[in-house]
PDB file of C-alpha atoms in Angstrom:
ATOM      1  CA  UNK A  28       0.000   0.000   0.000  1.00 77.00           C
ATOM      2  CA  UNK A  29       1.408   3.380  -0.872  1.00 92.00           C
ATOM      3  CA  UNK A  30       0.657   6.517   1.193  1.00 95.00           C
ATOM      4  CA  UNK A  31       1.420   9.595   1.181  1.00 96.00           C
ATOM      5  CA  UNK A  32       1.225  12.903   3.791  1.00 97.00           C
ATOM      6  CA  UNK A  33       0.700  16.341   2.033  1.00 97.00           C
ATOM      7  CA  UNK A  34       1.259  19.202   5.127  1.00 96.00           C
ATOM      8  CA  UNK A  35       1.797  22.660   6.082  1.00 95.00           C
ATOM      9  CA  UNK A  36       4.314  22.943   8.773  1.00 91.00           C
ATOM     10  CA  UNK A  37       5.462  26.631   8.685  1.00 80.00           C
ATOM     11  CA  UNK A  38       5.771  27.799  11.901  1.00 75.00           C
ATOM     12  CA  UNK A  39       7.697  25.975  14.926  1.00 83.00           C
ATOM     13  CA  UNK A  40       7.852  22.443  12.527  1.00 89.00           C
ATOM     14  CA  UNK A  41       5.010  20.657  14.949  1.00 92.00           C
ATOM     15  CA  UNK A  42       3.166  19.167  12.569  1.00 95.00           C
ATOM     16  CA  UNK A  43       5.783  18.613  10.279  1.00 95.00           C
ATOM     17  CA  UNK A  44       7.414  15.781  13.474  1.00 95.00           C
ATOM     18  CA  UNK A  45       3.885  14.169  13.498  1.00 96.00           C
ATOM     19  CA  UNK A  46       4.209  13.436   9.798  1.00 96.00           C
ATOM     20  CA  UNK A  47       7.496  12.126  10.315  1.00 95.00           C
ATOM     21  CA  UNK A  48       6.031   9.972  12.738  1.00 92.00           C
ATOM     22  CA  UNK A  49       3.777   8.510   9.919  1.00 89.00           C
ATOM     23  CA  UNK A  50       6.268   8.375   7.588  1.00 92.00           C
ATOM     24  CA  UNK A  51       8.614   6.458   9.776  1.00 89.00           C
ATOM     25  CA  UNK A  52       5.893   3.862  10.790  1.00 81.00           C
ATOM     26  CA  UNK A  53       4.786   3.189   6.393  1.00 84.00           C
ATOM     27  CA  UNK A  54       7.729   4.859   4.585  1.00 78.00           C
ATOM     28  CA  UNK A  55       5.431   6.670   3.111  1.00 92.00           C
ATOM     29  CA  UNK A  56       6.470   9.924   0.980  1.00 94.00           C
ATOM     30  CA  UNK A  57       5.899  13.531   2.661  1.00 96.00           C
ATOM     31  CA  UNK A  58       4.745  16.811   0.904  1.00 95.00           C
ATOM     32  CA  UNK A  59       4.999  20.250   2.361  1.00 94.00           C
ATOM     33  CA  UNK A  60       3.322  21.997   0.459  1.00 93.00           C
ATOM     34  CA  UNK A  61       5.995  25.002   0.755  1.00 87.00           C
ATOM     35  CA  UNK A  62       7.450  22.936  -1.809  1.00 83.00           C
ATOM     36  CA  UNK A  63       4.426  23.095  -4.440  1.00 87.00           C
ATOM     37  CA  UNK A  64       4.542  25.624  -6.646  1.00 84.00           C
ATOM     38  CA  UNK A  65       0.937  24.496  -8.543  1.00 83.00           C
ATOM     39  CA  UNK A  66      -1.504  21.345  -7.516  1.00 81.00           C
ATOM     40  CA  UNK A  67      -0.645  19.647 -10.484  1.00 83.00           C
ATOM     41  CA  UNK A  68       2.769  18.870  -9.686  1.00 84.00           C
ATOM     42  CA  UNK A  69       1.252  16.227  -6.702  1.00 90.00           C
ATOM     43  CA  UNK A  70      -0.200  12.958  -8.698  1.00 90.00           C
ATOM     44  CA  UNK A  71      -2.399  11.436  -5.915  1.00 94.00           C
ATOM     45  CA  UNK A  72      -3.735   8.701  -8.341  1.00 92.00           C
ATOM     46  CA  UNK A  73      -1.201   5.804  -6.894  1.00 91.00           C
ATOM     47  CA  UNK A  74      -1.606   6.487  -3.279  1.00 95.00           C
ATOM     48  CA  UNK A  75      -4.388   4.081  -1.373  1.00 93.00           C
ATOM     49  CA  UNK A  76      -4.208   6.532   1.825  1.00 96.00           C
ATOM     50  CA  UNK A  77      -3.521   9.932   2.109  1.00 98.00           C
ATOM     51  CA  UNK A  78      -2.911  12.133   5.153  1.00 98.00           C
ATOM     52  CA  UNK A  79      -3.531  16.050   5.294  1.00 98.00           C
ATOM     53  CA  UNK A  80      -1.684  17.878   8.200  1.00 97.00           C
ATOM     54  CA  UNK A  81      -1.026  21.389   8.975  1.00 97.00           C
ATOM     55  CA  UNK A  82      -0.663  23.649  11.703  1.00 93.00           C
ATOM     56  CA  UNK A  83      -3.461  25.871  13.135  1.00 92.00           C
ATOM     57  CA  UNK A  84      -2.523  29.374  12.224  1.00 84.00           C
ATOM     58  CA  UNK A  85      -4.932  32.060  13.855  1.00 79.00           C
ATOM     59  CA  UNK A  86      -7.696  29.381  14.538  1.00 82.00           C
ATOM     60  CA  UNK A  87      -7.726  27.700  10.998  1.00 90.00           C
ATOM     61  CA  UNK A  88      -6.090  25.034   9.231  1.00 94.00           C
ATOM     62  CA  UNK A  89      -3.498  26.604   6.342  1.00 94.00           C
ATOM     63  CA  UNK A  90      -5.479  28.331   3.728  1.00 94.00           C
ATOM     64  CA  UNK A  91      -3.053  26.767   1.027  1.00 93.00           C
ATOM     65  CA  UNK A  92      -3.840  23.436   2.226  1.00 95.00           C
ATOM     66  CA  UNK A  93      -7.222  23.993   2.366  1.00 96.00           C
ATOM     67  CA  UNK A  94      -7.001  25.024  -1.569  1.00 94.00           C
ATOM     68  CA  UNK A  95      -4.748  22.617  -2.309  1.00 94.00           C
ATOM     69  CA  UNK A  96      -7.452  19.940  -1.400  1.00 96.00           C
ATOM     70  CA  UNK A  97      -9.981  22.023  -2.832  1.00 96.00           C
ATOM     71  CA  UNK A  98      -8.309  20.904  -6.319  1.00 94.00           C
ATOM     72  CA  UNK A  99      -7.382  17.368  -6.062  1.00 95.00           C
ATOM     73  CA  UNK A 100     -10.226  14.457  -7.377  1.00 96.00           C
ATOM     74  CA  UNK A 101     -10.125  12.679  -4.277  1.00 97.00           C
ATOM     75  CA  UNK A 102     -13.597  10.923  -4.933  1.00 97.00           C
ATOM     76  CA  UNK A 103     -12.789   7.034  -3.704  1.00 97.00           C
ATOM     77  CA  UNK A 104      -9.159   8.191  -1.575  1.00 97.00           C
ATOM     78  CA  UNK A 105      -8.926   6.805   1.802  1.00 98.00           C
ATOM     79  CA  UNK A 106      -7.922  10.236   3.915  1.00 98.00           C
ATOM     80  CA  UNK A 107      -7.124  11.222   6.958  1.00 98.00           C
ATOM     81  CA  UNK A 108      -6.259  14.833   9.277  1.00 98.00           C
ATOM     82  CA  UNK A 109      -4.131  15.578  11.039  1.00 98.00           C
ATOM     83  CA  UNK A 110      -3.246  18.951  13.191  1.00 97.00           C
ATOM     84  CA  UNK A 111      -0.882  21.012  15.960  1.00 96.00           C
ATOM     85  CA  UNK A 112      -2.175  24.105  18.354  1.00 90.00           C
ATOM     86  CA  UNK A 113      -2.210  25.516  20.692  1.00 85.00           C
ATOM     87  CA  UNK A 114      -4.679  24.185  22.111  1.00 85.00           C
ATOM     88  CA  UNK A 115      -4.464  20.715  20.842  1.00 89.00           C
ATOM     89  CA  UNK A 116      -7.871  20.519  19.690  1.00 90.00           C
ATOM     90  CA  UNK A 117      -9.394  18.104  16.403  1.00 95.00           C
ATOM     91  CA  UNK A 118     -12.159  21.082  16.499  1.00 95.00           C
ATOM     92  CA  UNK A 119     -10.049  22.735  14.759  1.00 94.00           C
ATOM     93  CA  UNK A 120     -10.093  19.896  12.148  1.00 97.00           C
ATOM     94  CA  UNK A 121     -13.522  20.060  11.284  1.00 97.00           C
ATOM     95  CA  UNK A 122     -13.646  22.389   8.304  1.00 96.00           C
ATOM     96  CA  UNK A 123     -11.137  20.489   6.325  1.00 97.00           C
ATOM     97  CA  UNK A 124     -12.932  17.345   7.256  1.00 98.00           C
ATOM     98  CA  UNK A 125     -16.273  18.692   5.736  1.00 98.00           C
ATOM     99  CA  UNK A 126     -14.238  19.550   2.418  1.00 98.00           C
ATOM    100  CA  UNK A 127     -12.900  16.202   2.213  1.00 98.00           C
ATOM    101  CA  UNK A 128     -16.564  14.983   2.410  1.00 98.00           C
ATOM    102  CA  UNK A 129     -17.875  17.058   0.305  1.00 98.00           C
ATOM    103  CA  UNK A 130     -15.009  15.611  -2.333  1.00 97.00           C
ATOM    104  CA  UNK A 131     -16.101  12.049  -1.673  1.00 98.00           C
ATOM    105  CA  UNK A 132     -13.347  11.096  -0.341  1.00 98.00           C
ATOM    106  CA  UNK A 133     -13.203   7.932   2.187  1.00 98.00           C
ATOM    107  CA  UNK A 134     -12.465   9.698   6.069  1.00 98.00           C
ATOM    108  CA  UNK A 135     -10.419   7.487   7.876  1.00 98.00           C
ATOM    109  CA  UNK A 136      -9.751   9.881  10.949  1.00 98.00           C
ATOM    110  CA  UNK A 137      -8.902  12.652  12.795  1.00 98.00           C
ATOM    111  CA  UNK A 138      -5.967  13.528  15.243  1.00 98.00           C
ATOM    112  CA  UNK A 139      -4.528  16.491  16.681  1.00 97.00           C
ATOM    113  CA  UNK A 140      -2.304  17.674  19.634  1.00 95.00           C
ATOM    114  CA  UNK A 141      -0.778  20.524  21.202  1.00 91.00           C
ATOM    115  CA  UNK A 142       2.270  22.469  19.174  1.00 91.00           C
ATOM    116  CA  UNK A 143       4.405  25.471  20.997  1.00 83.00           C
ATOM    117  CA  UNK A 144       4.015  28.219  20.274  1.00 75.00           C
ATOM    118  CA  UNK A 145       5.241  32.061  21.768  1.00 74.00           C
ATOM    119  CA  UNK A 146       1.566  33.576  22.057  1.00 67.00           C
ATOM    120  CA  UNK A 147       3.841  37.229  22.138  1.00 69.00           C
ATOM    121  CA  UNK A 148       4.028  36.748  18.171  1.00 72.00           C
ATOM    122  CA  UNK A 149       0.678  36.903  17.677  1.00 65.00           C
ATOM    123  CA  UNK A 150      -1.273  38.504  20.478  1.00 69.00           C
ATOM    124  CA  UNK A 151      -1.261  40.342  23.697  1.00 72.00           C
ATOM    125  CA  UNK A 152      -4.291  38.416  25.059  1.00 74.00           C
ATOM    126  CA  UNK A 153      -3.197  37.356  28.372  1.00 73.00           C
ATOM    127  CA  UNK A 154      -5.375  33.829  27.655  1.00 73.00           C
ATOM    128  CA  UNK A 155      -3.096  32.823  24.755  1.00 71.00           C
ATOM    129  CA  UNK A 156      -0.178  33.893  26.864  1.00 75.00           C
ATOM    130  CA  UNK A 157      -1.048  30.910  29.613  1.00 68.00           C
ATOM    131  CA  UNK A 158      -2.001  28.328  26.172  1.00 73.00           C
ATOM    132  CA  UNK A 159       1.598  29.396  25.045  1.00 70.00           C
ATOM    133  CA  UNK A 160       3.317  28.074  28.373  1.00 72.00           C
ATOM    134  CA  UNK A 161       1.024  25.319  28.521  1.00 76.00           C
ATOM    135  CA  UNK A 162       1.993  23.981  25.153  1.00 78.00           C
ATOM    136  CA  UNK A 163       5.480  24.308  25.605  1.00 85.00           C
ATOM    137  CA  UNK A 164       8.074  21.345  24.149  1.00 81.00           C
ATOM    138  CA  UNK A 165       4.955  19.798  22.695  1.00 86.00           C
ATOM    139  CA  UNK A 166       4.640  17.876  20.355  1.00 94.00           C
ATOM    140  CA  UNK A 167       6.351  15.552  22.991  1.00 94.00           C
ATOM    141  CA  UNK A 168       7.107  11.859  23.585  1.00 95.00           C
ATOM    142  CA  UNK A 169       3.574  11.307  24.731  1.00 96.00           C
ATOM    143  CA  UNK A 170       1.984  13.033  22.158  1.00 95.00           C
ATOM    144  CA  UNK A 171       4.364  11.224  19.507  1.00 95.00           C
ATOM    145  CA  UNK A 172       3.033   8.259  21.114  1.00 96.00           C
ATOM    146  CA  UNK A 173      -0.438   9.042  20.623  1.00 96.00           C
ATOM    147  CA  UNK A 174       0.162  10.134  16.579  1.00 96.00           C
ATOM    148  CA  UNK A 175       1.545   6.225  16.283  1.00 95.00           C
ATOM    149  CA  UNK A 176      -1.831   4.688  17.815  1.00 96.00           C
ATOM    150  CA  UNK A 177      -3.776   7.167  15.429  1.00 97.00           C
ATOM    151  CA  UNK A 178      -1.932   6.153  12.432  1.00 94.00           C
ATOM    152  CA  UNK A 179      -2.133   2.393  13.397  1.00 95.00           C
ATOM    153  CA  UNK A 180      -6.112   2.718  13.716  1.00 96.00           C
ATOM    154  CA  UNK A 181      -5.724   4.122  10.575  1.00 96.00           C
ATOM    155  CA  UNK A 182      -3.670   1.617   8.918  1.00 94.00           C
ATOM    156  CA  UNK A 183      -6.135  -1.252  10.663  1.00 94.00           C
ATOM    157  CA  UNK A 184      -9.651   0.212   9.208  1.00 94.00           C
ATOM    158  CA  UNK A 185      -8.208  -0.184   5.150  1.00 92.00           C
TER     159      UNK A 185
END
């Protein structure tokens, strides 16, 4: 089975270790999509799974991920999501879910955990100050742990 992880990773690199994670465990190939200049230079048509990962960035997954997928045929692809935060939350999740839906693709899961991040780069809201220390040095062990068990579940409902 080939797979394949297409992410956006362009902050701290948090989600870009939880794709390495995946990769490690299927040798499967990774995409940032920093890297892609136009859609059509990603042929999905020989991968049987596909993950989409990307940091949250001001409460949304990446925009350019978000059109990326927009573009692809993924009508039939087994997919899955993937996400860092702050917060840690697979809320956050939800739209891109909804969009892979909507493409008919085949949704095989959701996971998300906390990222670092210095909340004094993007606000001066004292509440994102306290998320900031509580994410520090995440994505950790633990949370690598817990990316391995997703990506197994995955791997076991195919």
């Amino acid at each position: 089975m080939k797979s394949l992880i297409v992410y956006c990773s362009e902050y701290k690199s948090n989600t870009e270790k939880i794709a390495r994670i995946f990769a490690e465990k299927t040798d499967c190939e990774l995409i940032n999509i920093r890297n892609v200049k136009d859609v059509s230079d990603i042929n999905i048509e020989n991968y049987n799974l596909i993950g989409f990962g990307s940091g949250v960035y001001r409460e949304s997954i990446s925009p350019k991920l978000v059109k990326l997928v927009d573009k692809l045929n993924l009508t039939g692809k087994n997919v899955f999501v993937f996400s860092t935060s702050g917060a840690g939350m697979k809320y956050y999740n939800n739209n891109l879910i909804k969009l892979l839906d909507k493409k008919a693709a085949i949704y095989r899961g959701s996971f998300a955990c906390k990222g670092s991040f210095n909340a004094r780069e993007f606000t001066d809201k004292k509440i994102f100050e306290f998320m900031g220390k509580l994410s520090e040095g995440h994505p950790n062990d633990r949370d690598l742990k817990k990316a391995e068990k997703f990506f197994a579940t995955v791997l076991d409902s195919l």
